[in-house]
PDB file of C-alpha atoms in Angstrom:
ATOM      1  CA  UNK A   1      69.020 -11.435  33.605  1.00  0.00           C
ATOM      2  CA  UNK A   2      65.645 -10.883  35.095  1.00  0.00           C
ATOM      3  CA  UNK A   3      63.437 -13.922  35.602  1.00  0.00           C
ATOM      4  CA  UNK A   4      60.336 -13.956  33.573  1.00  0.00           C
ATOM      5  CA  UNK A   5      57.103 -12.458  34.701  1.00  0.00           C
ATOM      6  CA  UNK A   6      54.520 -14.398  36.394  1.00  0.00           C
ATOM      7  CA  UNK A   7      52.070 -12.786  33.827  1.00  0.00           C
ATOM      8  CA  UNK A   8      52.266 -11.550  30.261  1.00  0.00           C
ATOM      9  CA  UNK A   9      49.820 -10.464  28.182  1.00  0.00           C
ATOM     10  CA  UNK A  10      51.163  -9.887  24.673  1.00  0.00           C
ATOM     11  CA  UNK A  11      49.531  -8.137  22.308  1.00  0.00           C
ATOM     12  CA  UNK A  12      45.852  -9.278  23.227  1.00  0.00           C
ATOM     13  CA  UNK A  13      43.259  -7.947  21.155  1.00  0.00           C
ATOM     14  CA  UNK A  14      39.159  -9.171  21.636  1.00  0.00           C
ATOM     15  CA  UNK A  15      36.645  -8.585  19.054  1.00  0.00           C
ATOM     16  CA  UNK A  16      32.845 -10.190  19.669  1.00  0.00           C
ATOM     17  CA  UNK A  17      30.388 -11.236  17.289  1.00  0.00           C
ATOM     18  CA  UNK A  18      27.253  -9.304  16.764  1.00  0.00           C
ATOM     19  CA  UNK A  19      24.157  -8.262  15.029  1.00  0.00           C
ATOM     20  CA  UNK A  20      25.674  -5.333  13.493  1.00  0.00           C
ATOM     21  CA  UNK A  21      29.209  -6.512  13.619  1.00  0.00           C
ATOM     22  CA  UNK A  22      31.939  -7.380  15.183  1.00  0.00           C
ATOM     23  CA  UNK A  23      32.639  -5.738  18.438  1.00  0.00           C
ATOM     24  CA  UNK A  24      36.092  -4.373  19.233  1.00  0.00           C
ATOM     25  CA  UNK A  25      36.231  -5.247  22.749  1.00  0.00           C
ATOM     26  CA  UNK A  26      40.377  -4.485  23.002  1.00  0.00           C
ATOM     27  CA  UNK A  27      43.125  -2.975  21.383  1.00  0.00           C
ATOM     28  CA  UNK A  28      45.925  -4.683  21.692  1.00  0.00           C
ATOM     29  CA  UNK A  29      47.424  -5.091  25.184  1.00  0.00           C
ATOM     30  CA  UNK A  30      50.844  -5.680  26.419  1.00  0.00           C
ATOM     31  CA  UNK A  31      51.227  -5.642  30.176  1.00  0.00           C
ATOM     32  CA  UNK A  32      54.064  -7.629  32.630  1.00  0.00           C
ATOM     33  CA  UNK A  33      53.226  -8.580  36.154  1.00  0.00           C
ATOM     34  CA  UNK A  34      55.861  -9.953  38.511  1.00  0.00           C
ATOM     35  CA  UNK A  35      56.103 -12.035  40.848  1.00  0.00           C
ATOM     36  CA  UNK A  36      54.574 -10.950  44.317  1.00  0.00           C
ATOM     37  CA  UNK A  37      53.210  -7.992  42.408  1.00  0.00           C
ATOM     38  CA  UNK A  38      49.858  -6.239  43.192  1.00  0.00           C
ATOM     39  CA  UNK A  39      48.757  -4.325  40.158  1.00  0.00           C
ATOM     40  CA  UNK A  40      45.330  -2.394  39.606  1.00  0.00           C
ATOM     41  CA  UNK A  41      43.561  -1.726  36.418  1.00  0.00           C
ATOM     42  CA  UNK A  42      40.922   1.012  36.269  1.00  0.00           C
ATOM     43  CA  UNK A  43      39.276   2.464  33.409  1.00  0.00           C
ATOM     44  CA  UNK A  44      35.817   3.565  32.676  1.00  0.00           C
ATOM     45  CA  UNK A  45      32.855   1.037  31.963  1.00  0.00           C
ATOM     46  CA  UNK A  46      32.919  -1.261  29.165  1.00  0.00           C
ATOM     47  CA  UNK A  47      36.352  -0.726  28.638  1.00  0.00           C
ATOM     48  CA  UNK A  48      36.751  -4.411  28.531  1.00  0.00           C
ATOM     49  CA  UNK A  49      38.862  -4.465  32.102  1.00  0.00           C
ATOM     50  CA  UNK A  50      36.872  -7.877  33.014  1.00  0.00           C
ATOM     51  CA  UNK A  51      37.016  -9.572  29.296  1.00  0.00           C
ATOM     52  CA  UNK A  52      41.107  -8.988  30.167  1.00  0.00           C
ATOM     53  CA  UNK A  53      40.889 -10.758  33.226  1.00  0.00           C
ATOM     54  CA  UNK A  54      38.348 -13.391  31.469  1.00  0.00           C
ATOM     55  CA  UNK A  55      40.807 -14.292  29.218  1.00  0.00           C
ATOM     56  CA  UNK A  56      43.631 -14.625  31.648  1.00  0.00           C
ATOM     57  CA  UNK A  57      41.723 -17.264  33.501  1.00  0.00           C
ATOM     58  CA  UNK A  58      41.045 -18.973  30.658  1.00  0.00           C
ATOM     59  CA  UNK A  59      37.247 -18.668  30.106  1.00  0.00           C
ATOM     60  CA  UNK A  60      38.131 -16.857  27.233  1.00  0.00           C
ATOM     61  CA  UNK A  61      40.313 -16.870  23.920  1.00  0.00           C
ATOM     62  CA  UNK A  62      42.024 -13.955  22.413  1.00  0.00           C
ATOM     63  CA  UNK A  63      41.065 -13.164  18.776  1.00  0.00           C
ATOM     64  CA  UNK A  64      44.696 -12.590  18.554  1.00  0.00           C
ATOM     65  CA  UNK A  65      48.255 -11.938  20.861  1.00  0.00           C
ATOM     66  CA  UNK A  66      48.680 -14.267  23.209  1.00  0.00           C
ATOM     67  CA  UNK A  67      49.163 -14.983  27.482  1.00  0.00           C
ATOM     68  CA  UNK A  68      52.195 -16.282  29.252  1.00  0.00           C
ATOM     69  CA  UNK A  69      52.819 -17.663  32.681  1.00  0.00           C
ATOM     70  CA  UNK A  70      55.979 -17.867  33.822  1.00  0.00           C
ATOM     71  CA  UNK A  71      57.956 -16.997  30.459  1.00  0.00           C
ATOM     72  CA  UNK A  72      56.264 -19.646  28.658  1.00  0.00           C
ATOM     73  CA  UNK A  73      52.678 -19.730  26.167  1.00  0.00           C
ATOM     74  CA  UNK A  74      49.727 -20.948  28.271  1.00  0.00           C
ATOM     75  CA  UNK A  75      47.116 -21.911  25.958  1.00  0.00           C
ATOM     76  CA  UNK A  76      45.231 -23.677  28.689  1.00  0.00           C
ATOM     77  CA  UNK A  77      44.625 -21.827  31.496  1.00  0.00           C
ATOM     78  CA  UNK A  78      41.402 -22.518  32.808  1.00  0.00           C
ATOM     79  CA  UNK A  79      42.631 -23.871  36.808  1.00  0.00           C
ATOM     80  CA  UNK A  80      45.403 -22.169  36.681  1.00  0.00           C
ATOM     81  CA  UNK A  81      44.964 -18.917  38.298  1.00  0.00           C
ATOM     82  CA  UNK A  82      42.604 -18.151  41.523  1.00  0.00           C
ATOM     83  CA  UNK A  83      39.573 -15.286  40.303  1.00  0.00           C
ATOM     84  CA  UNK A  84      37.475 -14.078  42.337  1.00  0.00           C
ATOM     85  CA  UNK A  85      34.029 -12.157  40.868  1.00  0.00           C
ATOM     86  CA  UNK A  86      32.371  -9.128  42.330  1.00  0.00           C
ATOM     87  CA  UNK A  87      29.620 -11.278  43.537  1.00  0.00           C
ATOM     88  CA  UNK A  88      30.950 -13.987  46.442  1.00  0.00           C
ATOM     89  CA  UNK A  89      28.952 -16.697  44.478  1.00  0.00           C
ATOM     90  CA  UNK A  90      28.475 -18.185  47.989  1.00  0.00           C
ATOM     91  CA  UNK A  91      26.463 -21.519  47.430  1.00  0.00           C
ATOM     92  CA  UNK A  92      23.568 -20.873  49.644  1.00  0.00           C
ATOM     93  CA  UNK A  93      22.975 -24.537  50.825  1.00  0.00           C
ATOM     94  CA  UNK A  94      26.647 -24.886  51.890  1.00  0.00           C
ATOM     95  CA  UNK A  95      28.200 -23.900  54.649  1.00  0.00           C
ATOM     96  CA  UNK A  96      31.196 -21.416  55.175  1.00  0.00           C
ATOM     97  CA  UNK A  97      33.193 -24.353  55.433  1.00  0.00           C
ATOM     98  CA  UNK A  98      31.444 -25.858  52.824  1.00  0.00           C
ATOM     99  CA  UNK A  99      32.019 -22.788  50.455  1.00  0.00           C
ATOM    100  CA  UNK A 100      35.373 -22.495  51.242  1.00  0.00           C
ATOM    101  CA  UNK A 101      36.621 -25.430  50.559  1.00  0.00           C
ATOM    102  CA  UNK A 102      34.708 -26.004  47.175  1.00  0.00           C
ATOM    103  CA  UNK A 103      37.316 -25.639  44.784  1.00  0.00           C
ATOM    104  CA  UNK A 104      39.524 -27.528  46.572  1.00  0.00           C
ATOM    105  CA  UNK A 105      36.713 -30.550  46.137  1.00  0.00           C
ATOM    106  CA  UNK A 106      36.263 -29.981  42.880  1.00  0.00           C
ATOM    107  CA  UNK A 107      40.098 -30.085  42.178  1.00  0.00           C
ATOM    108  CA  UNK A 108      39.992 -33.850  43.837  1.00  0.00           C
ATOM    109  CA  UNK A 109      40.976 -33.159  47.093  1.00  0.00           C
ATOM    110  CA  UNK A 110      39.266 -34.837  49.934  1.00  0.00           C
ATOM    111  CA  UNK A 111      36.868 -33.253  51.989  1.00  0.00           C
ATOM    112  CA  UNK A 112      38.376 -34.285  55.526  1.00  0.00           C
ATOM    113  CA  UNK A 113      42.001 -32.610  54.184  1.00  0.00           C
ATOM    114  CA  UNK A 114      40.511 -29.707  52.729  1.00  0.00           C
ATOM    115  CA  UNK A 115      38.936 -29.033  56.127  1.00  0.00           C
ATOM    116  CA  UNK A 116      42.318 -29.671  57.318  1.00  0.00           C
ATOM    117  CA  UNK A 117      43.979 -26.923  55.112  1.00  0.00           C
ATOM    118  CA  UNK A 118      40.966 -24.541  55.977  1.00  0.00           C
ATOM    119  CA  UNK A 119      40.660 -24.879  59.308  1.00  0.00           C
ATOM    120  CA  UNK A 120      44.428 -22.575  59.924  1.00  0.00           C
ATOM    121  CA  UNK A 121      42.983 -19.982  57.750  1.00  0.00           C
ATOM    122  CA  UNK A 122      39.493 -18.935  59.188  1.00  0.00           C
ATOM    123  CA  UNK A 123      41.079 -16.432  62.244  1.00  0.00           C
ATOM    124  CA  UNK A 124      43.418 -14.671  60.104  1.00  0.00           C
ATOM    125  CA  UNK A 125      40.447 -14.527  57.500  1.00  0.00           C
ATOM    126  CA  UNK A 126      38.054 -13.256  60.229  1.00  0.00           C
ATOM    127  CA  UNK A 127      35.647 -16.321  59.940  1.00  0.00           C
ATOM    128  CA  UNK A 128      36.350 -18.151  63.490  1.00  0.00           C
ATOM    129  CA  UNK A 129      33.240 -19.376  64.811  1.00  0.00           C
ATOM    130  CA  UNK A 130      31.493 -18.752  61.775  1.00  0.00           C
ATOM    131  CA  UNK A 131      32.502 -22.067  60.190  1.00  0.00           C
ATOM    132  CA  UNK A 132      29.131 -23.539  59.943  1.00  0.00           C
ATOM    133  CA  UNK A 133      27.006 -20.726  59.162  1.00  0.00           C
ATOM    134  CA  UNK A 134      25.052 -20.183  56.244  1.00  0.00           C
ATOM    135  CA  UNK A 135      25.834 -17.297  54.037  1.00  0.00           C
ATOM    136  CA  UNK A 136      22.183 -15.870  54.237  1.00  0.00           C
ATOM    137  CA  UNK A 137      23.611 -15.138  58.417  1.00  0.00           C
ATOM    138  CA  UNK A 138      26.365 -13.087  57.293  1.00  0.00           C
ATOM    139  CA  UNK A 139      27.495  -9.100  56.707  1.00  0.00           C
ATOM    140  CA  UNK A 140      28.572  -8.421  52.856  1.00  0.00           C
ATOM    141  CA  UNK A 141      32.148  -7.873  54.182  1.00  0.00           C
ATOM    142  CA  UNK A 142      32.184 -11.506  56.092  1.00  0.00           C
ATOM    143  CA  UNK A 143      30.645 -13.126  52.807  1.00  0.00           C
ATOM    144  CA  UNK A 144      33.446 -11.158  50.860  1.00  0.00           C
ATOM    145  CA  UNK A 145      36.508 -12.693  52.851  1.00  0.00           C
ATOM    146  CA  UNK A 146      34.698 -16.169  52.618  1.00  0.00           C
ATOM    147  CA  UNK A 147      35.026 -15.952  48.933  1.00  0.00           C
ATOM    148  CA  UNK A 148      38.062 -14.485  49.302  1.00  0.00           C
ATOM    149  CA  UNK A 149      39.429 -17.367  51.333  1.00  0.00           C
ATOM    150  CA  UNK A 150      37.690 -20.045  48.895  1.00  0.00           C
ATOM    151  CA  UNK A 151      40.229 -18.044  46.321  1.00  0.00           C
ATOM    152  CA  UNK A 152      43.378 -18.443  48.381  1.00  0.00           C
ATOM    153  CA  UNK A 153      42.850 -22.158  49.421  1.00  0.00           C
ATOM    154  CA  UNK A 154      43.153 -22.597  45.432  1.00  0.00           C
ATOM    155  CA  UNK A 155      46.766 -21.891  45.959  1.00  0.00           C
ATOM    156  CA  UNK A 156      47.745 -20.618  42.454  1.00  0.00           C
ATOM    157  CA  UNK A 157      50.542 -17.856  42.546  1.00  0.00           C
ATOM    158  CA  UNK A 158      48.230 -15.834  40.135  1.00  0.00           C
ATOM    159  CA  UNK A 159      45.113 -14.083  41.702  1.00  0.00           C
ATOM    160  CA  UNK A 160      42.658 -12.150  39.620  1.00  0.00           C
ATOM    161  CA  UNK A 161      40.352 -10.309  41.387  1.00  0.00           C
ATOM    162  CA  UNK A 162      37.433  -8.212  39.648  1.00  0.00           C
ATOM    163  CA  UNK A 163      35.936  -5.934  41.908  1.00  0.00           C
ATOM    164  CA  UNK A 164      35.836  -7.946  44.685  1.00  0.00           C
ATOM    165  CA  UNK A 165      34.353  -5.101  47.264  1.00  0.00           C
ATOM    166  CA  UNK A 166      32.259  -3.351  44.711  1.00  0.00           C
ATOM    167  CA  UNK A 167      28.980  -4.154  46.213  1.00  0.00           C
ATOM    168  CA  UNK A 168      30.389  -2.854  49.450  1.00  0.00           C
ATOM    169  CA  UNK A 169      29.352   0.350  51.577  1.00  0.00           C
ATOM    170  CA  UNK A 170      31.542   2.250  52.023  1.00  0.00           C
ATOM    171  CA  UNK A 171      33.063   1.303  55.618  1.00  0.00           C
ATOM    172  CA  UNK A 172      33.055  -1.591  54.957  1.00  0.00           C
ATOM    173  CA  UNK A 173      35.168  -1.245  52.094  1.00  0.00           C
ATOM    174  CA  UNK A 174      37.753   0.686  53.874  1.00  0.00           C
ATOM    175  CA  UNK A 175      38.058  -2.122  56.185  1.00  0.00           C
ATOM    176  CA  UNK A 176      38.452  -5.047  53.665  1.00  0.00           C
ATOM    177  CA  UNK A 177      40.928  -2.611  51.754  1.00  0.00           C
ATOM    178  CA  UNK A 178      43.474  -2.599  54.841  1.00  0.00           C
ATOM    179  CA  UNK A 179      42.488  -6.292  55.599  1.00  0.00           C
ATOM    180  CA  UNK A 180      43.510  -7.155  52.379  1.00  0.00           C
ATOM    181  CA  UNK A 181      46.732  -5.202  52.365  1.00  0.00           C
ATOM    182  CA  UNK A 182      47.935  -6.982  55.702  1.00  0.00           C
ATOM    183  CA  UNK A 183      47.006 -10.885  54.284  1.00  0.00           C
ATOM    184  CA  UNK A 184      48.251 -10.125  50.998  1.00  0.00           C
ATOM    185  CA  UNK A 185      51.603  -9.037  52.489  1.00  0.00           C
ATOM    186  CA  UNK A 186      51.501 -11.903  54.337  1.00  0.00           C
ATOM    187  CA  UNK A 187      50.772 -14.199  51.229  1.00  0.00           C
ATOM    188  CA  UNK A 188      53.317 -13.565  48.719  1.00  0.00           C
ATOM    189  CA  UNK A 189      50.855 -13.658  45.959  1.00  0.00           C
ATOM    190  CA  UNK A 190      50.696 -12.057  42.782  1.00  0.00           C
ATOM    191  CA  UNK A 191      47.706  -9.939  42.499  1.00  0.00           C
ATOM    192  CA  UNK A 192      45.928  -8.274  39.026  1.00  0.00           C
ATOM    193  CA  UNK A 193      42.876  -6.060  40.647  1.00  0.00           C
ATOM    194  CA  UNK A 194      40.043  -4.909  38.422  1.00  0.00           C
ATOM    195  CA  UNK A 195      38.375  -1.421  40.326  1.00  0.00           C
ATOM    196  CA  UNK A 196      37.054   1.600  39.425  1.00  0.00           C
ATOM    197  CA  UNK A 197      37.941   3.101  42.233  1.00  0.00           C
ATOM    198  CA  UNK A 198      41.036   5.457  42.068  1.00  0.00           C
ATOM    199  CA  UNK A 199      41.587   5.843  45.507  1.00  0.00           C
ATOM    200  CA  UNK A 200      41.096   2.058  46.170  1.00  0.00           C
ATOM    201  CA  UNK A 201      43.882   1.243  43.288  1.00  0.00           C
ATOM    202  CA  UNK A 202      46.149   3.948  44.749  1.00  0.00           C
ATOM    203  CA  UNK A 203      45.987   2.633  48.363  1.00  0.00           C
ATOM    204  CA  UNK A 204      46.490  -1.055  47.503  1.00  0.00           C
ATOM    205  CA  UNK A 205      48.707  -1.342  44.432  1.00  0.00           C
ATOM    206  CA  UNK A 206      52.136  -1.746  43.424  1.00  0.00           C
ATOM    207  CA  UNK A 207      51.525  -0.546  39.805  1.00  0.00           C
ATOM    208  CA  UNK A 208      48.215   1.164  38.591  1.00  0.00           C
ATOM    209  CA  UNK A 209      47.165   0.716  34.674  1.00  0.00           C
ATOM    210  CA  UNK A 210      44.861   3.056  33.163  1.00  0.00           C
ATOM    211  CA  UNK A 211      42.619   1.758  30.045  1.00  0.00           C
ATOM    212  CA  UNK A 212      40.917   3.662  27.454  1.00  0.00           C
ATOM    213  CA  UNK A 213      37.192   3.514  26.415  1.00  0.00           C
ATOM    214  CA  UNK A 214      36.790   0.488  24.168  1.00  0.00           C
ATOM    215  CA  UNK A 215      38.230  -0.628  22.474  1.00  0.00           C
ATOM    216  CA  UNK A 216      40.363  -0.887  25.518  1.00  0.00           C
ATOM    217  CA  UNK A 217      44.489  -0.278  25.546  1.00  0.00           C
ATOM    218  CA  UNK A 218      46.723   0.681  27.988  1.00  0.00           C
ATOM    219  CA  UNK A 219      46.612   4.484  28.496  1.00  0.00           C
ATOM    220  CA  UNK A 220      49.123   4.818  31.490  1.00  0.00           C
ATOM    221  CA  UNK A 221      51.018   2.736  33.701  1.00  0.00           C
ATOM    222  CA  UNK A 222      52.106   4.617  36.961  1.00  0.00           C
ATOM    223  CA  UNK A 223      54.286   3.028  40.169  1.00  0.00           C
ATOM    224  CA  UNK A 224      52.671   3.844  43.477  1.00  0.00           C
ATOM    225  CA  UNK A 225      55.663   5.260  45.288  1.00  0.00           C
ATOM    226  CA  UNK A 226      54.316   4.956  48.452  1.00  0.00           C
ATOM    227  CA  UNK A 227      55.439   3.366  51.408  1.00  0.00           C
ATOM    228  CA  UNK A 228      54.491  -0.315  52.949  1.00  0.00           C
ATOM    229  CA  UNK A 229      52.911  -1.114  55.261  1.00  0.00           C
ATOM    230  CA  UNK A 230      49.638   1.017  54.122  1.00  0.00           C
ATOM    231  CA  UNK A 231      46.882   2.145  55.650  1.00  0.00           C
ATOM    232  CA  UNK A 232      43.848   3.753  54.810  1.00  0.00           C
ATOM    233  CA  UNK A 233      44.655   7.299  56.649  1.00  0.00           C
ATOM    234  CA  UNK A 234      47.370   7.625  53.645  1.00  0.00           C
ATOM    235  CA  UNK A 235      44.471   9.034  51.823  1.00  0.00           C
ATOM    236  CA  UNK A 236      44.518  12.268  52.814  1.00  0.00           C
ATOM    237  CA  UNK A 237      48.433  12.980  52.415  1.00  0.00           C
ATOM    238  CA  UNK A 238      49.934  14.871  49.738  1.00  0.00           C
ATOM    239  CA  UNK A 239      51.564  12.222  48.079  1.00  0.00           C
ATOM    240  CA  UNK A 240      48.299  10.151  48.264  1.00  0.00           C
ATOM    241  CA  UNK A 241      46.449  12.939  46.598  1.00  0.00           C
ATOM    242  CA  UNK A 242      48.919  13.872  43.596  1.00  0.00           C
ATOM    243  CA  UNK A 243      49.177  10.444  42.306  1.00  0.00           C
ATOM    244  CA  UNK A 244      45.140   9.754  42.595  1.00  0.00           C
ATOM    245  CA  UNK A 245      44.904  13.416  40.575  1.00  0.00           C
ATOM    246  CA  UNK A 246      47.129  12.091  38.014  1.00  0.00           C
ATOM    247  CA  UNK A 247      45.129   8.916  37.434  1.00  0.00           C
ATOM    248  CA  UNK A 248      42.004  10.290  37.507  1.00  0.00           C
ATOM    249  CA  UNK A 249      43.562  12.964  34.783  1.00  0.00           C
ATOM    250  CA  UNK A 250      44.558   9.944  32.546  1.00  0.00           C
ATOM    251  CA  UNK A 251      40.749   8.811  33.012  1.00  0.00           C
ATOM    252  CA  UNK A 252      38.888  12.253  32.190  1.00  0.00           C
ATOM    253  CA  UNK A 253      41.501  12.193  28.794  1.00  0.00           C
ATOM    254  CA  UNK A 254      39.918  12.299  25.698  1.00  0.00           C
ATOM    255  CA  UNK A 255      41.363   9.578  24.378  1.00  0.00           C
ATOM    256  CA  UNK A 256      40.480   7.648  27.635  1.00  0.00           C
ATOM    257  CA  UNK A 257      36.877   8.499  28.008  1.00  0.00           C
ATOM    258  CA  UNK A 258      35.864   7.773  24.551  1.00  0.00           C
ATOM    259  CA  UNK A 259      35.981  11.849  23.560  1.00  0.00           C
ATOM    260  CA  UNK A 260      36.404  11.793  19.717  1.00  0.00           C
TER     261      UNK A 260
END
């Protein structure tokens, strides 16, 4: 018998309330995630990819279905999972130390040990000698991997990342793409990753899972056959390029796109 899933959403629908109605936000969802599993979600905007996530974390309820960590019914979830935003929400009056180790303050822990348990983490992050700058002094990619190291230093099994290197250019995305391949490999963490980025899902993922215009359901879910470790000159091989065609068919689908 296989042990349960880290994650499971089960049947998950979201409507919202508005002026002319209610807003059918998702269809119902079912999706697994296992442990040390990195799976990517794309899907076209407004398909309700970050209301999924939302309610994952907790900062939302479904209007029906329901979530499960570890085999069991999590109705509080909120500090339970690490998510990290598009936006590093870098306090700008704190350091990078400072930044990083917020949620660890806020969880209770003292400051001196929460240096402590950053202090191993800011060379393999890229951040050494950059501990007590201000995030006004640094590049979009060093900002992203200071968020993205406030996120770790949470140390839940379960990280939800939306979009983390959307605002980036497009170097710089490559880079934090293969950067986060190699930590994540070295983390044995279980990774759901919102993009819209084909290629991006396809280069980092386990599993990819298409969704549908709203209301949003799960199209397609396709295993990324590809070998580990990855890097980003995989892009161009043939493999690479079938399996980003076939996603990006499921996406241009009628019944993806919102065609009726």
């Amino acid at each position: 018998m296989s042990p349960p899933s880290v994650l499971e959403i089960d049947g998950v629908t979201k409507y919202f309330r508005g002026r002319g109605g209610d807003v059918h936000a998702l269809a119902p969802i079912d999706l697994s995630v296992a442990r040390g599993e990195f799976v990517s979600i794309v899907g076209p905007s407004g398909c309700g990819k970050s209301t999924l996530l939302n309610i994952v974390a907790g900062l939302e309820q479904p209007s029906s279905g329901r979530i499960l960590f570890d085999g069991l019914p999590a109705e509080r979830r909120l500090g339970r999972t690490a998510y990290m935003h598009q936006k590093d929400l870098l306090l700008p009056w704190r350091t990078v130390r400072q930044n990083v180790t917020l949620g660890l303050e806020v969880a209770g822990v003292r400051k001196e040990t929460a240096a402590e348990r950053a202090a191993a983490l800011f060379e393999p992050f890229g951040l050494s000698g950059f501990e007590e700058s201000y995030p006004a002094t640094l590049s979009g990619g060093m900002r992203q991997r200071a968020a993205f190291l406030r996120t770790v230093l949470t140390e839940q099994p379960l990280m939800l990342l939306d979009e983390p290197f959307g605002a980036l250019d497009a170097l710089t995305r490559a880079s934090m793409q293969e950067w986060l391949l190699e930590l994540w490999e070295g983390l044995g963490r279980t990774i759901v990753f919102i993009t819209h980025d084909v290629e991006e899902a396809v280069l980092l993922s386990d599993r990819v899972c298409v969704m549908s215009a709203r209301p949003g359901r799960m199209v397609l879910e396709r295993p990324i056959d590809l070998p580990r470790p990855r890097r980003y000159e995989m892009v161009t091989e043939p493999r690479f390029v079938a399996l980003k065609s076939e996603l990006l068919a499921a996406l241009r689908a009628p019944e993806s796109a919102g065609v009726r």
